[in-house]
Short mmCIF file of C-alpha atoms in Angstrom, two decimals:
data_model
loop_
_atom_site.label_atom_id
_atom_site.label_comp_id
_atom_site.label_asym_id
_atom_site.label_seq_id
_atom_site.Cartn_x
_atom_site.Cartn_y
_atom_site.Cartn_z
CA UNK I 1 -19.82 17.74 6.39
CA UNK I 2 -17.82 15.77 3.84
CA UNK I 3 -14.44 14.30 4.62
CA UNK I 4 -11.53 15.49 2.48
CA UNK I 5 -8.49 13.24 2.17
CA UNK I 6 -5.45 13.93 0.02
CA UNK I 7 -3.03 11.14 -0.85
CA UNK I 8 0.09 10.95 -2.98
CA UNK I 9 1.38 7.65 -4.33
CA UNK I 10 4.67 7.02 -6.12
CA UNK I 11 5.54 3.76 -7.90
CA UNK I 12 8.70 2.94 -9.84
CA UNK I 13 10.69 -0.11 -10.91
CA UNK I 14 11.74 -2.25 -13.86
CA UNK I 15 9.00 -3.74 -16.04
CA UNK I 16 10.32 -6.73 -18.00
CA UNK I 17 8.39 -7.94 -21.06
CA UNK I 18 8.91 -11.32 -22.74
CA UNK I 19 7.34 -12.44 -26.04
CA UNK I 20 5.51 -15.76 -25.72
CA UNK I 21 3.20 -17.76 -27.99
CA UNK I 22 1.84 -16.15 -31.15
CA UNK I 23 -1.23 -17.05 -33.20
CA UNK I 24 -3.13 -15.47 -36.06
CA UNK I 25 -4.99 -13.06 -33.73
CA UNK I 26 -2.15 -11.86 -31.55
CA UNK I 27 0.56 -12.85 -29.07
CA UNK I 28 0.91 -13.70 -25.41
CA UNK I 29 3.42 -11.62 -23.45
CA UNK I 30 4.92 -12.30 -20.03
CA UNK I 31 5.29 -9.28 -17.71
CA UNK I 32 7.16 -8.92 -14.44
CA UNK I 33 7.64 -5.78 -12.33
CA UNK I 34 10.85 -5.86 -10.25
CA UNK I 35 12.97 -3.54 -8.08
CA UNK I 36 9.72 -1.93 -7.04
CA UNK I 37 9.84 1.29 -5.01
CA UNK I 38 6.53 2.43 -3.55
CA UNK I 39 5.79 5.45 -1.43
CA UNK I 40 2.45 6.58 -0.02
CA UNK I 41 2.51 10.18 1.18
CA UNK I 42 6.30 9.94 1.29
CA UNK I 43 6.38 6.76 3.39
CA UNK I 44 7.83 3.55 1.88
CA UNK I 45 5.26 0.85 1.17
CA UNK I 46 5.53 -2.77 0.08
CA UNK I 47 2.85 -4.46 -2.01
CA UNK I 48 3.90 -8.06 -2.72
CA UNK I 49 1.45 -8.46 -5.58
CA UNK I 50 3.90 -6.73 -7.92
CA UNK I 51 6.39 -9.56 -7.39
CA UNK I 52 4.09 -11.94 -9.29
CA UNK I 53 4.86 -12.56 -12.99
CA UNK I 54 1.74 -12.61 -15.16
CA UNK I 55 0.79 -12.83 -18.82
CA UNK I 56 -1.46 -10.82 -21.13
CA UNK I 57 -2.72 -11.54 -24.62
CA UNK I 58 -2.04 -8.59 -26.95
CA UNK I 59 -4.32 -8.68 -29.95
CA UNK I 60 -3.08 -7.65 -33.41
CA UNK I 61 -4.81 -4.27 -33.07
CA UNK I 62 -2.99 -3.63 -29.77
CA UNK I 63 -5.87 -4.25 -27.37
CA UNK I 64 -5.10 -6.25 -24.24
CA UNK I 65 -6.89 -9.28 -22.83
CA UNK I 66 -7.37 -11.88 -21.60
CA UNK I 67 -4.89 -12.04 -18.70
CA UNK I 68 -3.41 -15.08 -16.98
CA UNK I 69 -2.20 -15.23 -13.38
CA UNK I 70 -0.27 -18.17 -12.02
CA UNK I 71 -0.88 -17.73 -8.31
CA UNK I 72 -4.16 -17.29 -6.42
CA UNK I 73 -4.88 -13.53 -6.47
CA UNK I 74 -7.91 -11.55 -5.35
CA UNK I 75 -9.83 -9.46 -7.86
CA UNK I 76 -8.27 -6.28 -6.48
CA UNK I 77 -4.76 -7.74 -6.72
CA UNK I 78 -5.38 -8.79 -10.30
CA UNK I 79 -6.59 -5.27 -11.11
CA UNK I 80 -3.31 -3.80 -9.88
CA UNK I 81 -1.34 -5.92 -12.34
CA UNK I 82 -3.87 -5.34 -15.11
CA UNK I 83 -3.64 -1.59 -14.52
CA UNK I 84 0.11 -1.75 -15.02
CA UNK I 85 -0.40 -3.44 -18.40
CA UNK I 86 -3.27 -1.19 -19.49
CA UNK I 87 -0.90 1.79 -19.30
CA UNK I 88 0.88 0.20 -22.31
CA UNK I 89 -2.28 -0.36 -24.36
CA UNK I 90 -2.55 1.43 -27.72
CA UNK I 91 -4.20 0.84 -31.10
CA UNK I 92 -2.17 -0.30 -34.13
CA UNK I 93 -4.39 1.03 -36.92
CA UNK I 94 -2.45 2.01 -40.05
CA UNK I 95 -4.37 5.23 -40.71
CA UNK I 96 -2.85 8.53 -41.82
CA UNK I 97 -5.28 10.89 -40.12
CA UNK I 98 -6.85 10.95 -36.67
CA UNK I 99 -9.12 8.04 -35.71
CA UNK I 100 -11.53 7.11 -32.93
CA UNK I 101 -11.36 3.77 -31.17
CA UNK I 102 -13.00 1.97 -28.27
CA UNK I 103 -10.89 0.26 -25.63
CA UNK I 104 -11.31 -1.23 -22.19
CA UNK I 105 -9.36 -0.96 -18.94
CA UNK I 106 -10.07 -1.71 -15.26
CA UNK I 107 -12.73 1.01 -15.10
CA UNK I 108 -14.69 -0.05 -18.18
CA UNK I 109 -15.16 0.74 -21.86
CA UNK I 110 -13.97 4.14 -23.07
CA UNK I 111 -13.74 6.11 -26.30
CA UNK I 112 -10.26 7.24 -27.32
CA UNK I 113 -8.76 9.22 -30.19
CA UNK I 114 -5.39 8.64 -31.85
CA UNK I 115 -3.25 10.87 -34.06
CA UNK I 116 0.16 10.25 -35.56
CA UNK I 117 2.91 12.74 -34.76
CA UNK I 118 6.17 12.02 -36.61
CA UNK I 119 7.25 8.60 -35.22
CA UNK I 120 4.90 8.74 -32.25
CA UNK I 121 1.21 8.30 -31.46
CA UNK I 122 -0.83 10.80 -29.46
CA UNK I 123 -3.53 8.99 -27.46
CA UNK I 124 -6.34 10.92 -25.76
CA UNK I 125 -9.16 9.31 -23.83
CA UNK I 126 -12.45 11.10 -24.51
CA UNK I 127 -15.07 9.53 -22.27
CA UNK I 128 -16.04 6.37 -20.44
CA UNK I 129 -19.07 4.69 -21.95
CA UNK I 130 -20.12 2.53 -19.00
CA UNK I 131 -22.20 3.70 -16.06
CA UNK I 132 -23.49 0.92 -13.85
CA UNK I 133 -25.98 1.02 -10.98
CA UNK I 134 -24.35 -0.04 -7.74
CA UNK I 135 -25.81 -1.56 -4.60
CA UNK I 136 -24.18 -0.83 -1.28
CA UNK I 137 -22.85 -3.89 0.44
CA UNK I 138 -21.24 -3.78 3.89
CA UNK I 139 -17.54 -4.63 4.07
CA UNK I 140 -17.21 -4.64 0.28
CA UNK I 141 -15.11 -2.31 -1.83
CA UNK I 142 -17.19 0.26 -3.71
CA UNK I 143 -17.45 -0.05 -7.47
CA UNK I 144 -17.20 2.96 -9.75
CA UNK I 145 -20.51 4.56 -10.66
CA UNK I 146 -19.40 7.30 -13.08
CA UNK I 147 -16.05 8.54 -14.36
CA UNK I 148 -15.49 11.93 -15.92
CA UNK I 149 -12.24 12.41 -17.83
CA UNK I 150 -10.96 15.89 -17.00
CA UNK I 151 -7.69 15.55 -18.91
CA UNK I 152 -5.98 12.67 -20.71
CA UNK I 153 -2.97 12.64 -23.00
CA UNK I 154 -0.34 10.00 -23.74
CA UNK I 155 2.54 10.06 -26.22
CA UNK I 156 3.62 6.61 -27.40
CA UNK I 157 6.70 5.61 -29.42
CA UNK I 158 5.92 2.10 -30.78
CA UNK I 159 8.55 -0.50 -31.62
CA UNK I 160 8.72 -4.08 -32.89
CA UNK I 161 8.92 -5.14 -29.23
CA UNK I 162 5.80 -3.29 -28.13
CA UNK I 163 7.16 0.23 -27.51
CA UNK I 164 10.33 2.27 -26.96
CA UNK I 165 8.88 4.72 -24.48
CA UNK I 166 5.67 6.44 -23.43
CA UNK I 167 4.77 9.46 -21.34
CA UNK I 168 1.31 10.47 -20.17
CA UNK I 169 -0.94 12.13 -17.66
CA UNK I 170 -4.57 11.68 -16.72
CA UNK I 171 -7.01 13.51 -14.48
CA UNK I 172 -10.30 11.86 -13.54
CA UNK I 173 -13.31 12.69 -11.39
CA UNK I 174 -14.85 9.52 -10.00
CA UNK I 175 -18.35 9.41 -8.51
CA UNK I 176 -19.35 6.40 -6.42
CA UNK I 177 -22.90 5.56 -5.36
CA UNK I 178 -24.44 8.29 -7.56
CA UNK I 179 -22.21 11.07 -6.28
CA UNK I 180 -22.35 10.19 -2.58
CA UNK I 181 -18.56 9.95 -2.70
CA UNK I 182 -16.40 11.87 -5.18
CA UNK I 183 -12.69 11.50 -5.79
CA UNK I 184 -10.34 13.33 -8.11
CA UNK I 185 -7.24 11.55 -9.30
CA UNK I 186 -4.21 12.96 -11.07
CA UNK I 187 -1.78 10.44 -12.56
CA UNK I 188 1.54 10.93 -14.30
CA UNK I 189 3.36 7.96 -15.79
CA UNK I 190 6.32 7.18 -18.02
CA UNK I 191 8.08 4.09 -19.34
CA UNK I 192 11.56 4.25 -20.88
CA UNK I 193 13.52 1.43 -22.53
CA UNK I 194 16.51 0.29 -20.46
CA UNK I 195 19.64 -0.88 -22.27
CA UNK I 196 20.24 -3.58 -19.63
CA UNK I 197 18.02 -6.54 -18.82
CA UNK I 198 16.51 -6.51 -15.35
CA UNK I 199 17.18 -9.46 -13.07
CA UNK I 200 13.92 -11.41 -13.19
CA UNK I 201 12.68 -15.00 -13.16
CA UNK I 202 10.79 -14.14 -16.35
CA UNK I 203 13.83 -14.97 -18.49
CA UNK I 204 13.98 -18.52 -17.10
CA UNK I 205 10.29 -19.20 -17.65
CA UNK I 206 9.18 -21.15 -20.76
CA UNK I 207 8.34 -19.25 -23.97
CA UNK I 208 5.24 -21.44 -24.29
CA UNK I 209 2.60 -20.07 -21.94
CA UNK I 210 0.97 -23.49 -21.70
CA UNK I 211 4.06 -24.63 -19.79
CA UNK I 212 3.71 -21.91 -17.17
CA UNK I 213 2.51 -24.12 -14.35
CA UNK I 214 -0.02 -22.65 -11.99
CA UNK I 215 1.05 -22.63 -8.35
CA UNK I 216 -0.41 -25.51 -6.36
CA UNK I 217 -0.37 -26.31 -2.69
CA UNK I 218 2.44 -28.45 -1.32
CA UNK I 219 1.41 -32.10 -0.92
CA UNK I 220 0.28 -32.83 2.61
CA UNK I 221 0.83 -36.59 2.55
CA UNK I 222 4.64 -36.75 2.44
CA UNK I 223 6.27 -39.26 4.74
CA UNK I 224 8.50 -38.10 7.58
CA UNK I 225 11.52 -39.42 5.67
CA UNK I 226 10.54 -37.38 2.61
CA UNK I 227 10.06 -34.27 4.72
CA UNK I 228 13.44 -34.80 6.38
CA UNK I 229 15.05 -35.09 2.96
CA UNK I 230 13.38 -31.86 1.83
CA UNK I 231 14.67 -30.08 4.94
CA UNK I 232 18.22 -31.21 4.21
CA UNK I 233 17.96 -30.08 0.58
CA UNK I 234 16.61 -26.68 1.63
CA UNK I 235 19.40 -26.09 4.14
CA UNK I 236 22.05 -27.24 1.67
CA UNK I 237 20.58 -25.02 -1.06
CA UNK I 238 20.60 -21.93 1.16
CA UNK I 239 24.17 -22.68 2.27
CA UNK I 240 25.29 -22.52 -1.37
CA UNK I 241 23.37 -19.36 -2.29
CA UNK I 242 25.08 -15.98 -2.08
CA UNK I 243 22.33 -14.07 -0.31
CA UNK I 244 24.00 -10.75 -1.06
CA UNK I 245 24.13 -11.40 -4.81
CA UNK I 246 20.85 -13.19 -5.52
CA UNK I 247 17.77 -11.11 -6.30
CA UNK I 248 14.67 -11.33 -4.14
CA UNK I 249 12.71 -12.70 -7.11
CA UNK I 250 15.20 -15.51 -7.70
CA UNK I 251 15.29 -16.42 -4.02
CA UNK I 252 11.51 -16.36 -3.91
CA UNK I 253 11.32 -18.86 -6.78
CA UNK I 254 13.68 -21.18 -4.83
CA UNK I 255 11.81 -20.97 -1.54
CA UNK I 256 8.43 -21.70 -3.13
CA UNK I 257 9.57 -25.26 -3.72
CA UNK I 258 10.08 -25.86 0.02
CA UNK I 259 7.08 -24.19 1.65
CA UNK I 260 6.05 -27.24 3.65
CA UNK I 261 9.47 -27.44 5.39
CA UNK I 262 10.27 -23.72 5.72
CA UNK I 263 10.01 -23.79 9.54
CA UNK I 264 13.39 -25.58 9.55
CA UNK I 265 14.94 -22.21 8.68
CA UNK I 266 14.52 -21.26 12.33
CA UNK I 267 17.49 -23.56 12.85
CA UNK I 268 19.29 -21.90 9.92
CA UNK I 269 18.95 -18.49 11.57
CA UNK I 270 20.23 -19.83 14.90
CA UNK I 271 23.30 -21.48 13.39
CA UNK I 272 24.34 -18.84 10.84
CA UNK I 273 25.50 -15.28 11.33
CA UNK I 274 23.94 -13.37 8.45
CA UNK I 275 24.87 -9.85 7.44
CA UNK I 276 22.23 -7.14 7.37
CA UNK I 277 22.07 -7.33 3.55
CA UNK I 278 21.65 -11.11 3.62
CA UNK I 279 18.90 -10.88 6.20
CA UNK I 280 17.10 -8.16 4.27
CA UNK I 281 17.04 -10.28 1.11
CA UNK I 282 15.87 -13.41 2.91
CA UNK I 283 13.20 -11.66 4.96
CA UNK I 284 11.94 -9.73 1.95
CA UNK I 285 11.51 -12.98 0.02
CA UNK I 286 9.76 -14.67 2.95
CA UNK I 287 7.40 -11.72 3.37
CA UNK I 288 6.51 -11.63 -0.32
CA UNK I 289 6.02 -15.40 -0.34
CA UNK I 290 3.07 -15.00 2.06
CA UNK I 291 2.51 -18.75 2.27
CA UNK I 292 1.48 -20.99 5.19
CA UNK I 293 5.08 -22.08 5.73
CA UNK I 294 6.68 -18.64 5.38
CA UNK I 295 4.20 -16.96 7.72
CA UNK I 296 4.58 -19.57 10.45
CA UNK I 297 8.36 -19.30 10.13
CA UNK I 298 8.24 -15.51 10.48
CA UNK I 299 6.13 -15.71 13.64
CA UNK I 300 8.53 -18.29 15.07
CA UNK I 301 11.54 -16.06 14.27
CA UNK I 302 9.79 -13.08 15.83
CA UNK I 303 9.35 -15.07 19.04
CA UNK I 304 12.81 -16.69 19.01
CA UNK I 305 14.55 -15.25 22.07
CA UNK I 306 17.96 -16.62 21.08
CA UNK I 307 18.05 -14.31 18.04
CA UNK I 308 19.16 -10.69 18.07
CA UNK I 309 16.44 -8.09 18.35
CA UNK I 310 17.32 -6.65 14.93
CA UNK I 311 16.65 -10.05 13.34
CA UNK I 312 13.38 -10.47 15.19
CA UNK I 313 12.30 -6.98 14.17
CA UNK I 314 12.93 -7.80 10.49
CA UNK I 315 10.68 -10.84 10.93
CA UNK I 316 7.97 -8.53 12.29
CA UNK I 317 8.32 -6.22 9.29
CA UNK I 318 8.19 -9.13 6.84
CA UNK I 319 4.89 -10.32 8.32
CA UNK I 320 3.21 -7.06 7.27
CA UNK I 321 3.93 -7.67 3.57
CA UNK I 322 1.34 -10.43 3.13
CA UNK I 323 -2.11 -9.85 1.64
CA UNK I 324 -3.73 -13.28 1.71
CA UNK I 325 -6.47 -13.96 4.26
CA UNK I 326 -5.37 -15.21 7.66
CA UNK I 327 -5.43 -18.98 8.09
CA UNK I 328 -6.43 -20.83 11.23
CA UNK I 329 -2.83 -21.95 11.85
CA UNK I 330 -1.38 -18.46 11.44
CA UNK I 331 -4.07 -16.91 13.64
CA UNK I 332 -3.43 -19.44 16.41
CA UNK I 333 0.30 -18.70 16.16
CA UNK I 334 -0.33 -14.95 16.46
CA UNK I 335 -2.69 -15.42 19.40
CA UNK I 336 -0.08 -17.55 21.18
CA UNK I 337 2.47 -14.81 20.58
CA UNK I 338 0.18 -12.26 22.22
CA UNK I 339 -0.50 -14.59 25.15
CA UNK I 340 3.10 -15.58 25.84
CA UNK I 341 4.78 -12.17 25.28
CA UNK I 342 8.18 -13.16 23.91
CA UNK I 343 9.59 -9.65 24.64
CA UNK I 344 9.34 -9.47 28.45
CA UNK I 345 12.37 -7.17 28.76
CA UNK I 346 11.71 -5.09 25.63
CA UNK I 347 8.30 -3.42 25.76
CA UNK I 348 9.20 -1.40 22.66
CA UNK I 349 9.57 -4.62 20.65
CA UNK I 350 6.34 -5.91 22.16
CA UNK I 351 4.63 -2.75 20.96
CA UNK I 352 6.20 -3.06 17.50
CA UNK I 353 4.92 -6.62 17.14
CA UNK I 354 1.39 -5.63 18.14
CA UNK I 355 1.39 -2.71 15.71
CA UNK I 356 2.54 -5.12 13.00
CA UNK I 357 -0.42 -7.38 13.78
CA UNK I 358 -2.71 -4.41 13.22
CA UNK I 359 -1.02 -3.63 9.91
CA UNK I 360 -1.42 -7.28 8.90
CA UNK I 361 -5.15 -7.08 9.48
CA UNK I 362 -5.40 -3.95 7.37
CA UNK I 363 -3.56 -5.45 4.37
CA UNK I 364 -5.31 -8.81 4.38
CA UNK I 365 -8.82 -9.66 3.28
CA UNK I 366 -11.31 -9.78 6.12
CA UNK I 367 -12.43 -13.22 7.28
CA UNK I 368 -13.42 -15.02 10.47
CA UNK I 369 -9.80 -15.33 11.62
CA UNK I 370 -8.97 -11.64 11.14
CA UNK I 371 -12.11 -10.79 13.13
CA UNK I 372 -10.98 -13.19 15.85
CA UNK I 373 -7.59 -11.49 16.10
CA UNK I 374 -9.19 -8.03 16.16
CA UNK I 375 -11.55 -9.02 18.98
CA UNK I 376 -8.64 -10.52 20.92
CA UNK I 377 -6.69 -7.25 20.75
CA UNK I 378 -9.79 -5.30 21.81
CA UNK I 379 -10.25 -7.61 24.80
CA UNK I 380 -6.56 -7.32 25.71
CA UNK I 381 -6.85 -3.55 25.63
CA UNK I 382 -9.79 -3.61 28.04
CA UNK I 383 -7.90 -5.96 30.40
CA UNK I 384 -4.54 -4.14 30.19
CA UNK I 385 -3.35 -2.89 33.58
CA UNK I 386 -0.37 -0.73 32.59
CA UNK I 387 -0.28 2.27 30.29
CA UNK I 388 2.37 0.87 27.95
CA UNK I 389 0.21 -2.15 27.06
CA UNK I 390 -2.84 0.06 26.62
CA UNK I 391 -0.93 2.38 24.31
CA UNK I 392 0.42 -0.54 22.26
CA UNK I 393 -2.99 -2.14 21.75
CA UNK I 394 -4.50 1.22 20.80
CA UNK I 395 -1.83 1.77 18.15
CA UNK I 396 -2.36 -1.80 16.89
CA UNK I 397 -6.11 -1.30 16.57
CA UNK I 398 -5.53 1.96 14.75
CA UNK I 399 -3.32 0.20 12.24
CA UNK I 400 -6.24 -2.06 11.30
CA UNK I 401 -8.10 0.99 9.86
CA UNK I 402 -11.23 -0.87 11.00
CA UNK I 403 -14.18 1.40 11.85
CA UNK I 404 -15.65 -1.30 14.11
CA UNK I 405 -12.98 -0.59 16.76
CA UNK I 406 -13.86 3.12 17.01
CA UNK I 407 -15.93 2.87 20.20
CA UNK I 408 -13.26 0.77 21.95
CA UNK I 409 -10.59 3.34 21.06
CA UNK I 410 -12.81 6.29 22.01
CA UNK I 411 -13.22 4.88 25.51
CA UNK I 412 -9.56 5.83 26.14
CA UNK I 413 -9.49 9.47 24.97
CA UNK I 414 -9.84 10.66 28.59
CA UNK I 415 -7.46 8.13 30.16
CA UNK I 416 -5.23 9.38 33.00
CA UNK I 417 -2.12 8.50 30.98
CA UNK I 418 -0.91 10.98 28.37
CA UNK I 419 0.70 8.21 26.30
CA UNK I 420 -2.59 6.29 26.22
CA UNK I 421 -4.52 9.40 25.12
CA UNK I 422 -1.86 10.14 22.49
CA UNK I 423 -2.11 6.65 21.02
CA UNK I 424 -5.90 6.85 21.10
CA UNK I 425 -5.65 10.02 18.99
CA UNK I 426 -3.24 8.28 16.61
CA UNK I 427 -5.62 5.32 16.26
CA UNK I 428 -8.62 7.56 15.58
CA UNK I 429 -6.64 9.32 12.87
CA UNK I 430 -5.82 5.98 11.26
CA UNK I 431 -9.47 4.92 11.32
CA UNK I 432 -10.44 8.21 9.72
CA UNK I 433 -14.23 7.87 9.95
CA UNK I 434 -16.72 10.60 10.79
CA UNK I 435 -17.23 9.02 14.21
CA UNK I 436 -13.48 9.07 14.76
CA UNK I 437 -13.43 12.75 13.82
CA UNK I 438 -16.05 13.52 16.47
CA UNK I 439 -13.86 11.92 19.14
CA UNK I 440 -10.82 13.83 17.91
CA UNK I 441 -12.83 17.04 17.97
CA UNK I 442 -13.66 16.39 21.61
CA UNK I 443 -9.95 15.95 22.35
CA UNK I 444 -8.98 19.07 20.35
CA UNK I 445 -11.15 21.31 22.53
CA UNK I 446 -10.31 19.69 25.89
CA UNK I 447 -6.80 18.25 25.81
CA UNK I 448 -4.19 20.20 27.78
CA UNK I 449 -1.06 18.04 27.50
CA UNK I 450 1.25 19.42 24.82
CA UNK I 451 2.43 16.03 23.54
CA UNK I 452 -1.12 14.68 23.27
CA UNK I 453 -2.23 17.89 21.57
CA UNK I 454 0.38 17.25 18.89
CA UNK I 455 -1.00 13.76 18.23
CA UNK I 456 -4.56 15.11 18.08
CA UNK I 457 -3.51 17.79 15.59
CA UNK I 458 -1.71 15.25 13.43
CA UNK I 459 -4.76 13.00 13.40
CA UNK I 460 -7.45 15.63 12.84
CA UNK I 461 -5.58 17.49 10.07
CA UNK I 462 -7.03 15.16 7.42
CA UNK I 463 -10.56 16.43 8.11
CA UNK I 464 -12.29 19.64 7.12
CA UNK I 465 -12.47 21.81 10.24
CA UNK I 466 -14.99 24.51 11.11
CA UNK I 467 -14.11 28.03 12.31
CA UNK I 468 -14.25 27.08 16.02
CA UNK I 469 -11.85 24.22 15.42
CA UNK I 470 -9.53 26.45 13.40
CA UNK I 471 -9.47 28.97 16.23
CA UNK I 472 -8.23 26.29 18.66
CA UNK I 473 -5.65 25.04 16.14
CA UNK I 474 -4.32 28.56 15.49
CA UNK I 475 -4.06 29.25 19.23
CA UNK I 476 -1.97 26.11 19.64
CA UNK I 477 0.15 27.12 16.64
CA UNK I 478 0.94 30.42 18.36
CA UNK I 479 0.96 29.62 22.06
CA UNK I 480 2.09 26.02 22.61
CA UNK I 481 5.41 25.71 24.43
CA UNK I 482 6.35 22.64 22.33
CA UNK I 483 7.93 23.22 18.92
CA UNK I 484 6.51 19.90 17.74
CA UNK I 485 2.96 20.80 18.73
CA UNK I 486 3.16 24.16 16.97
CA UNK I 487 4.51 22.36 13.89
CA UNK I 488 1.58 19.94 13.88
CA UNK I 489 -0.84 22.86 14.26
CA UNK I 490 0.71 24.68 11.30
CA UNK I 491 0.49 21.49 9.26
CA UNK I 492 -3.18 21.14 10.16
CA UNK I 493 -3.89 24.72 9.07
CA UNK I 494 -2.03 24.25 5.79
CA UNK I 495 -4.30 21.31 4.83
CA UNK I 496 -7.53 23.29 5.19
CA UNK I 497 -8.98 24.31 1.83
CA UNK I 498 -12.45 25.61 2.70
CA UNK I 499 -11.57 28.56 4.96
CA UNK I 500 -8.46 29.74 3.16
CA UNK I 501 -9.01 33.43 3.89
CA UNK I 502 -9.34 32.80 7.63
CA UNK I 503 -6.40 30.37 7.63
CA UNK I 504 -4.25 32.89 5.73
CA UNK I 505 -4.96 35.47 8.44
CA UNK I 506 -3.95 32.97 11.12
CA UNK I 507 -0.75 32.06 9.28
CA UNK I 508 0.17 35.75 8.99
CA UNK I 509 -0.24 36.09 12.75
CA UNK I 510 1.91 33.01 13.32
CA UNK I 511 4.72 34.48 11.19
CA UNK I 512 4.89 37.44 13.56
CA UNK I 513 5.44 35.29 16.65
CA UNK I 514 7.02 31.97 15.56
CA UNK I 515 10.53 31.60 16.96
CA UNK I 516 11.43 28.19 15.49
CA UNK I 517 12.99 28.52 12.02
CA UNK I 518 11.56 25.26 10.65
CA UNK I 519 8.06 26.15 11.81
CA UNK I 520 8.39 29.68 10.44
CA UNK I 521 9.40 28.37 7.00
CA UNK I 522 6.55 25.87 7.03
CA UNK I 523 3.99 28.60 7.78
CA UNK I 524 5.49 30.78 5.05
CA UNK I 525 5.25 27.97 2.50
CA UNK I 526 1.63 27.28 3.40
CA UNK I 527 0.75 30.95 3.09
CA UNK I 528 2.48 31.16 -0.30
CA UNK I 529 0.60 28.08 -1.48
CA UNK I 530 -2.74 29.61 -0.52
CA UNK I 531 -1.81 32.79 -2.37
CA UNK I 532 -0.87 30.83 -5.51
CA UNK I 533 -4.13 28.88 -5.40
CA UNK I 534 -6.11 32.11 -5.03
CA UNK I 535 -4.38 33.66 -8.06
CA UNK I 536 -4.98 30.49 -10.07
CA UNK I 537 -8.68 30.54 -9.17
CA UNK I 538 -9.04 34.19 -10.15
CA UNK I 539 -7.37 33.57 -13.51
#
């Protein structure tokens, strides 16, 4: 039975564009996305790749490419920035009537039609022209096999500086591995000219792209006197900066010059009382920096027992923003943190740090050091003697989204502790594999603790359930003594698309007995949604 997953992603911010070198074939443009707000299924997300300025060559006919990146980025990270630019791609042909053109984006070559409408262009993608055979490779991202354009329309208002505004939507059906996996995407996007310049380092960068220096590693052969001088300059520089006024991008550009001596900022945090706003700016910049020096500093701040817990928690959060592969030094620092337990009197903070380690592993490319950290957490889980440690390691392993930990997590679904079983259910939901679903299905039919049942329902809701499963979920939605468990059960029912008639009957029964107003309204909304979808299908 196929797995059905629905996700919603929101991305907004300021996209700054700067004209650079021009030649007879086109012009280079610098782009920088700032004040980024990301949400995935309503939850805030941070992807540091958007903080990187980059450049694209815009040919005279409007086509984009090549691109230039000035920091080491993975192919997937580069595609995210390229995708942002491709949304602004349009053809400049001076033709009165409609015309057909061929263009390229991250997914390949496609055929597109253009038509002038007053002072605007109407762009409509027709079809992708590339279909490539794909070989399965373990632990590698799948490549697209076939893309069907279900709907595509974009209205563009050109200007001398690229464009004034654009608005579009696109619906695609994507088949991977010859239809073994199918995804449907629906994208809405708009860009509108802002009368004010965004605060970005782009304006201070040279207009000649050849002077945009690529980021290089800090020299490793500095003398101790030179390092001491750099530390003094860094501390003096930070003392003069208004951390509440400076933008994260500007601060990031300052800190990059001192990566090799960033650990000295542990002293800066000890000796200075920073406001919440100042700390947020500094930690955000350190997290986005994702460098050897910034990561080691963040681990040190997380473990610094002289600092307030709020400060140490912000260091934990900043660590999860990085995407570069783990280094040997960072991995050793993380392993020492696990071994020494710098939160002996705050098990909640200990749990938060472990969950952050799991999130780090999920965001970063897999390598020998990430595997080492994963195995260490699995071993710690097996050796854990108290339920709080077991629960924390289970949640951490779940946050890795790594299918290889499924068996280790499944071994705890019948633990004597309800909190351990609940976190095992959470972890299985994060992993989201078919094997994880089987374990959750076992728990759904056998779990008796109301709190754990709620976690199982929340985790299993992403899967397509059969009629026996739906019967158990509906019984919990009607009979559980916990409002939260009934809410999770109603949520699980509302996400089922295959058995809508049966689910609608169950929701009608729930409306007759539900005594919690919030749960009642949720069931009513789900029932109304099913009715609307049924009418739409009939029409």
